[in-house]
Amino acid sequence: MHRAPRMNFQVMITEKKRPAGTIRPLHAQPDWADTEAMIGASKQGLEAMFLESTPQEVLDGLRDSVCSLAAAVSEEARLLWIARRADPSLIIQHGGTWRPLDRASVLKFPGYGPAAPTEFGEIAFNPSGVRRLRAARLMDDQVHLWGR
């Protein structure tokens, strides 16, 4: 399926209620198209499209999680190897061992670290982006059409 390129958002971060720069926030539902994400966020505000944490906090947290997971998997594999070496009958795996996994439709990942102090008061779009939003019926005066 053809999907339009993602829109890039720059969000103002604040420090002591004063502008302190911008970040490019990470999407809360990365596998959704912009249209789907904006429809989902239309009732909660545009900031619901993104993780609350800064991208640096999320990436640092993901690095730590992956390192912890790798260490835990390595330890479990070592213990399993020891157990199977002691009892070779454990090597046989039955078909019912692996159940199908359900696919979650909405991710509930809040991010890592504290929420970034962001300011979502105003949005500036390129005219082509506005045409795209209008065509998708995502402007404030149109988004209610998606609720039918």
PDB file of C-alpha atoms in Angstrom:
ATOM      1  CA  MET A   1       0.000   0.000   0.000  1.00  0.00           C
ATOM      2  CA  HIS A   2       1.242   3.495  -0.728  1.00  0.00           C
ATOM      3  CA  ARG A   3       1.639   5.676   2.309  1.00  0.00           C
ATOM      4  CA  ALA A   4       2.531   9.352   2.209  1.00  0.00           C
ATOM      5  CA  PRO A   5       5.814  10.301   3.877  1.00  0.00           C
ATOM      6  CA  ARG A   6       5.571  11.102   7.576  1.00  0.00           C
ATOM      7  CA  MET A   7       5.091  14.696   8.549  1.00  0.00           C
ATOM      8  CA  ASN A   8       7.961  16.078  10.579  1.00  0.00           C
ATOM      9  CA  PHE A   9       6.978  17.807  13.790  1.00  0.00           C
ATOM     10  CA  GLN A  10       9.231  20.099  15.791  1.00  0.00           C
ATOM     11  CA  VAL A  11       7.947  20.748  19.303  1.00  0.00           C
ATOM     12  CA  MET A  12       9.048  23.636  21.499  1.00  0.00           C
ATOM     13  CA  ILE A  13      10.459  22.590  24.858  1.00  0.00           C
ATOM     14  CA  THR A  14      10.453  24.963  27.769  1.00  0.00           C
ATOM     15  CA  GLU A  15      12.586  25.549  30.809  1.00  0.00           C
ATOM     16  CA  LYS A  16      11.098  27.582  33.656  1.00  0.00           C
ATOM     17  CA  LYS A  17       8.207  28.425  31.315  1.00  0.00           C
ATOM     18  CA  ARG A  18      10.557  29.988  28.749  1.00  0.00           C
ATOM     19  CA  PRO A  19      11.418  28.590  25.309  1.00  0.00           C
ATOM     20  CA  ALA A  20      14.512  26.383  25.482  1.00  0.00           C
ATOM     21  CA  GLY A  21      14.698  24.852  22.011  1.00  0.00           C
ATOM     22  CA  THR A  22      12.904  22.248  19.953  1.00  0.00           C
ATOM     23  CA  ILE A  23      12.775  18.472  19.779  1.00  0.00           C
ATOM     24  CA  ARG A  24      11.458  16.092  17.167  1.00  0.00           C
ATOM     25  CA  PRO A  25       9.202  13.868  19.296  1.00  0.00           C
ATOM     26  CA  LEU A  26       8.822  10.146  18.685  1.00  0.00           C
ATOM     27  CA  HIS A  27       5.415   8.838  17.610  1.00  0.00           C
ATOM     28  CA  ALA A  28       3.385   6.929  20.196  1.00  0.00           C
ATOM     29  CA  GLN A  29       2.003   4.631  17.462  1.00  0.00           C
ATOM     30  CA  PRO A  30       4.919   4.350  14.998  1.00  0.00           C
ATOM     31  CA  ASP A  31       3.177   1.886  12.676  1.00  0.00           C
ATOM     32  CA  TRP A  32       0.151   4.156  12.142  1.00  0.00           C
ATOM     33  CA  ALA A  33      -0.060   6.534   9.199  1.00  0.00           C
ATOM     34  CA  ASP A  34      -0.239  10.239  10.071  1.00  0.00           C
ATOM     35  CA  THR A  35      -3.940  10.275   9.219  1.00  0.00           C
ATOM     36  CA  GLU A  36      -4.718   7.450  11.625  1.00  0.00           C
ATOM     37  CA  ALA A  37      -2.565   8.984  14.365  1.00  0.00           C
ATOM     38  CA  MET A  38      -4.212  12.396  13.999  1.00  0.00           C
ATOM     39  CA  ILE A  39      -7.699  10.889  14.089  1.00  0.00           C
ATOM     40  CA  GLY A  40      -6.771   8.968  17.227  1.00  0.00           C
ATOM     41  CA  ALA A  41      -5.380  12.107  18.845  1.00  0.00           C
ATOM     42  CA  SER A  42      -8.186  14.426  17.746  1.00  0.00           C
ATOM     43  CA  LYS A  43     -10.115  13.963  21.006  1.00  0.00           C
ATOM     44  CA  GLN A  44      -7.081  14.141  23.317  1.00  0.00           C
ATOM     45  CA  GLY A  45      -5.045  16.829  21.592  1.00  0.00           C
ATOM     46  CA  LEU A  46      -2.214  16.646  19.101  1.00  0.00           C
ATOM     47  CA  GLU A  47       0.319  15.862  21.841  1.00  0.00           C
ATOM     48  CA  ALA A  48      -1.318  12.418  22.235  1.00  0.00           C
ATOM     49  CA  MET A  49       0.352  11.455  18.926  1.00  0.00           C
ATOM     50  CA  PHE A  50       3.777  11.501  20.575  1.00  0.00           C
ATOM     51  CA  LEU A  51       5.652   9.997  23.494  1.00  0.00           C
ATOM     52  CA  GLU A  52       5.934  12.421  26.380  1.00  0.00           C
ATOM     53  CA  SER A  53       9.656  11.833  26.918  1.00  0.00           C
ATOM     54  CA  THR A  54      12.367  13.464  24.865  1.00  0.00           C
ATOM     55  CA  PRO A  55      13.813  11.292  22.092  1.00  0.00           C
ATOM     56  CA  GLN A  56      17.135  11.151  23.990  1.00  0.00           C
ATOM     57  CA  GLU A  57      15.395   9.809  27.135  1.00  0.00           C
ATOM     58  CA  VAL A  58      13.552   7.189  25.058  1.00  0.00           C
ATOM     59  CA  LEU A  59      16.688   6.051  23.233  1.00  0.00           C
ATOM     60  CA  ASP A  60      18.685   5.890  26.481  1.00  0.00           C
ATOM     61  CA  GLY A  61      15.881   3.857  28.074  1.00  0.00           C
ATOM     62  CA  LEU A  62      15.671   1.531  25.081  1.00  0.00           C
ATOM     63  CA  ARG A  63      19.442   0.969  25.178  1.00  0.00           C
ATOM     64  CA  ASP A  64      19.242   0.059  28.870  1.00  0.00           C
ATOM     65  CA  SER A  65      16.234  -2.214  28.267  1.00  0.00           C
ATOM     66  CA  VAL A  66      17.947  -4.028  25.388  1.00  0.00           C
ATOM     67  CA  CYS A  67      21.102  -4.525  27.477  1.00  0.00           C
ATOM     68  CA  SER A  68      19.024  -5.910  30.370  1.00  0.00           C
ATOM     69  CA  LEU A  69      17.098  -8.174  27.995  1.00  0.00           C
ATOM     70  CA  ALA A  70      20.294  -9.466  26.366  1.00  0.00           C
ATOM     71  CA  ALA A  71      21.798 -10.253  29.778  1.00  0.00           C
ATOM     72  CA  ALA A  72      18.595 -12.008  30.945  1.00  0.00           C
ATOM     73  CA  VAL A  73      18.261 -14.039  27.714  1.00  0.00           C
ATOM     74  CA  SER A  74      21.919 -15.050  27.902  1.00  0.00           C
ATOM     75  CA  GLU A  75      21.525 -16.204  31.500  1.00  0.00           C
ATOM     76  CA  GLU A  76      18.321 -18.144  30.703  1.00  0.00           C
ATOM     77  CA  ALA A  77      20.008 -19.765  27.690  1.00  0.00           C
ATOM     78  CA  ARG A  78      22.955 -20.771  29.886  1.00  0.00           C
ATOM     79  CA  LEU A  79      20.635 -22.305  32.510  1.00  0.00           C
ATOM     80  CA  LEU A  80      18.603 -24.083  29.815  1.00  0.00           C
ATOM     81  CA  TRP A  81      21.772 -25.493  28.261  1.00  0.00           C
ATOM     82  CA  ILE A  82      22.855 -26.831  31.668  1.00  0.00           C
ATOM     83  CA  ALA A  83      19.398 -28.374  32.282  1.00  0.00           C
ATOM     84  CA  ARG A  84      19.209 -29.970  28.809  1.00  0.00           C
ATOM     85  CA  ARG A  85      22.747 -31.274  29.075  1.00  0.00           C
ATOM     86  CA  ALA A  86      21.797 -32.969  32.358  1.00  0.00           C
ATOM     87  CA  ASP A  87      18.495 -34.324  30.925  1.00  0.00           C
ATOM     88  CA  PRO A  88      18.517 -34.720  27.078  1.00  0.00           C
ATOM     89  CA  SER A  89      14.766 -35.540  27.035  1.00  0.00           C
ATOM     90  CA  LEU A  90      14.131 -31.826  27.598  1.00  0.00           C
ATOM     91  CA  ILE A  91      15.461 -31.102  24.096  1.00  0.00           C
ATOM     92  CA  ILE A  92      12.252 -32.421  22.447  1.00  0.00           C
ATOM     93  CA  GLN A  93       9.772 -29.561  21.965  1.00  0.00           C
ATOM     94  CA  HIS A  94       6.122 -30.322  21.430  1.00  0.00           C
ATOM     95  CA  GLY A  95       3.959 -28.404  18.947  1.00  0.00           C
ATOM     96  CA  GLY A  96       1.788 -26.926  21.702  1.00  0.00           C
ATOM     97  CA  THR A  97       4.788 -25.202  23.274  1.00  0.00           C
ATOM     98  CA  TRP A  98       4.540 -22.173  20.990  1.00  0.00           C
ATOM     99  CA  ARG A  99       1.216 -20.391  21.022  1.00  0.00           C
ATOM    100  CA  PRO A 100       0.369 -17.683  18.471  1.00  0.00           C
ATOM    101  CA  LEU A 101       0.917 -14.163  19.731  1.00  0.00           C
ATOM    102  CA  ASP A 102      -1.854 -11.585  19.596  1.00  0.00           C
ATOM    103  CA  ARG A 103      -1.070  -8.299  17.888  1.00  0.00           C
ATOM    104  CA  ALA A 104      -1.810  -5.279  20.044  1.00  0.00           C
ATOM    105  CA  SER A 105      -3.731  -2.643  18.106  1.00  0.00           C
ATOM    106  CA  VAL A 106      -2.736   0.252  20.377  1.00  0.00           C
ATOM    107  CA  LEU A 107       0.644   0.502  22.042  1.00  0.00           C
ATOM    108  CA  LYS A 108       0.639   1.535  25.686  1.00  0.00           C
ATOM    109  CA  PHE A 109       4.329   2.471  25.882  1.00  0.00           C
ATOM    110  CA  PRO A 110       4.668   5.728  27.847  1.00  0.00           C
ATOM    111  CA  GLY A 111       8.329   6.291  27.036  1.00  0.00           C
ATOM    112  CA  TYR A 112      11.213   6.537  29.496  1.00  0.00           C
ATOM    113  CA  GLY A 113      12.133   9.214  31.976  1.00  0.00           C
ATOM    114  CA  PRO A 114      10.137  12.276  32.870  1.00  0.00           C
ATOM    115  CA  ALA A 115       7.809  14.020  30.446  1.00  0.00           C
ATOM    116  CA  ALA A 116       9.481  16.749  28.419  1.00  0.00           C
ATOM    117  CA  PRO A 117       8.187  20.240  29.224  1.00  0.00           C
ATOM    118  CA  THR A 118       6.627  20.918  25.825  1.00  0.00           C
ATOM    119  CA  GLU A 119       4.462  23.669  24.439  1.00  0.00           C
ATOM    120  CA  PHE A 120       1.784  22.517  21.984  1.00  0.00           C
ATOM    121  CA  GLY A 121       0.011  25.874  21.724  1.00  0.00           C
ATOM    122  CA  GLU A 122       0.539  26.617  18.035  1.00  0.00           C
ATOM    123  CA  ILE A 123       1.231  24.671  14.863  1.00  0.00           C
ATOM    124  CA  ALA A 124       2.796  26.014  11.671  1.00  0.00           C
ATOM    125  CA  PHE A 125       2.362  24.013   8.467  1.00  0.00           C
ATOM    126  CA  ASN A 126       3.641  24.358   4.969  1.00  0.00           C
ATOM    127  CA  PRO A 127       0.732  25.114   2.580  1.00  0.00           C
ATOM    128  CA  SER A 128       1.155  21.689   0.968  1.00  0.00           C
ATOM    129  CA  GLY A 129       0.786  20.106   4.409  1.00  0.00           C
ATOM    130  CA  VAL A 130      -2.408  22.058   5.003  1.00  0.00           C
ATOM    131  CA  ARG A 131      -3.775  20.837   1.639  1.00  0.00           C
ATOM    132  CA  ARG A 132      -2.892  17.304   2.666  1.00  0.00           C
ATOM    133  CA  LEU A 133      -4.678  17.682   6.025  1.00  0.00           C
ATOM    134  CA  ARG A 134      -7.744  19.200   4.325  1.00  0.00           C
ATOM    135  CA  ALA A 135      -7.846  16.373   1.765  1.00  0.00           C
ATOM    136  CA  ALA A 136      -7.722  13.830   4.601  1.00  0.00           C
ATOM    137  CA  ARG A 137     -10.476  15.735   6.475  1.00  0.00           C
ATOM    138  CA  LEU A 138      -8.241  16.291   9.496  1.00  0.00           C
ATOM    139  CA  MET A 139      -8.738  20.009  10.108  1.00  0.00           C
ATOM    140  CA  ASP A 140     -10.665  21.022  13.240  1.00  0.00           C
ATOM    141  CA  ASP A 141     -13.827  21.776  11.276  1.00  0.00           C
ATOM    142  CA  GLN A 142     -13.646  18.399   9.456  1.00  0.00           C
ATOM    143  CA  VAL A 143     -12.300  15.742  11.826  1.00  0.00           C
ATOM    144  CA  HIS A 144     -15.780  14.993  13.161  1.00  0.00           C
ATOM    145  CA  LEU A 145     -16.528  13.402   9.765  1.00  0.00           C
ATOM    146  CA  TRP A 146     -14.278  10.479  10.738  1.00  0.00           C
ATOM    147  CA  GLY A 147     -16.608   9.602  13.635  1.00  0.00           C
ATOM    148  CA  ARG A 148     -19.396   8.367  11.353  1.00  0.00           C
TER     149      ARG A 148
END
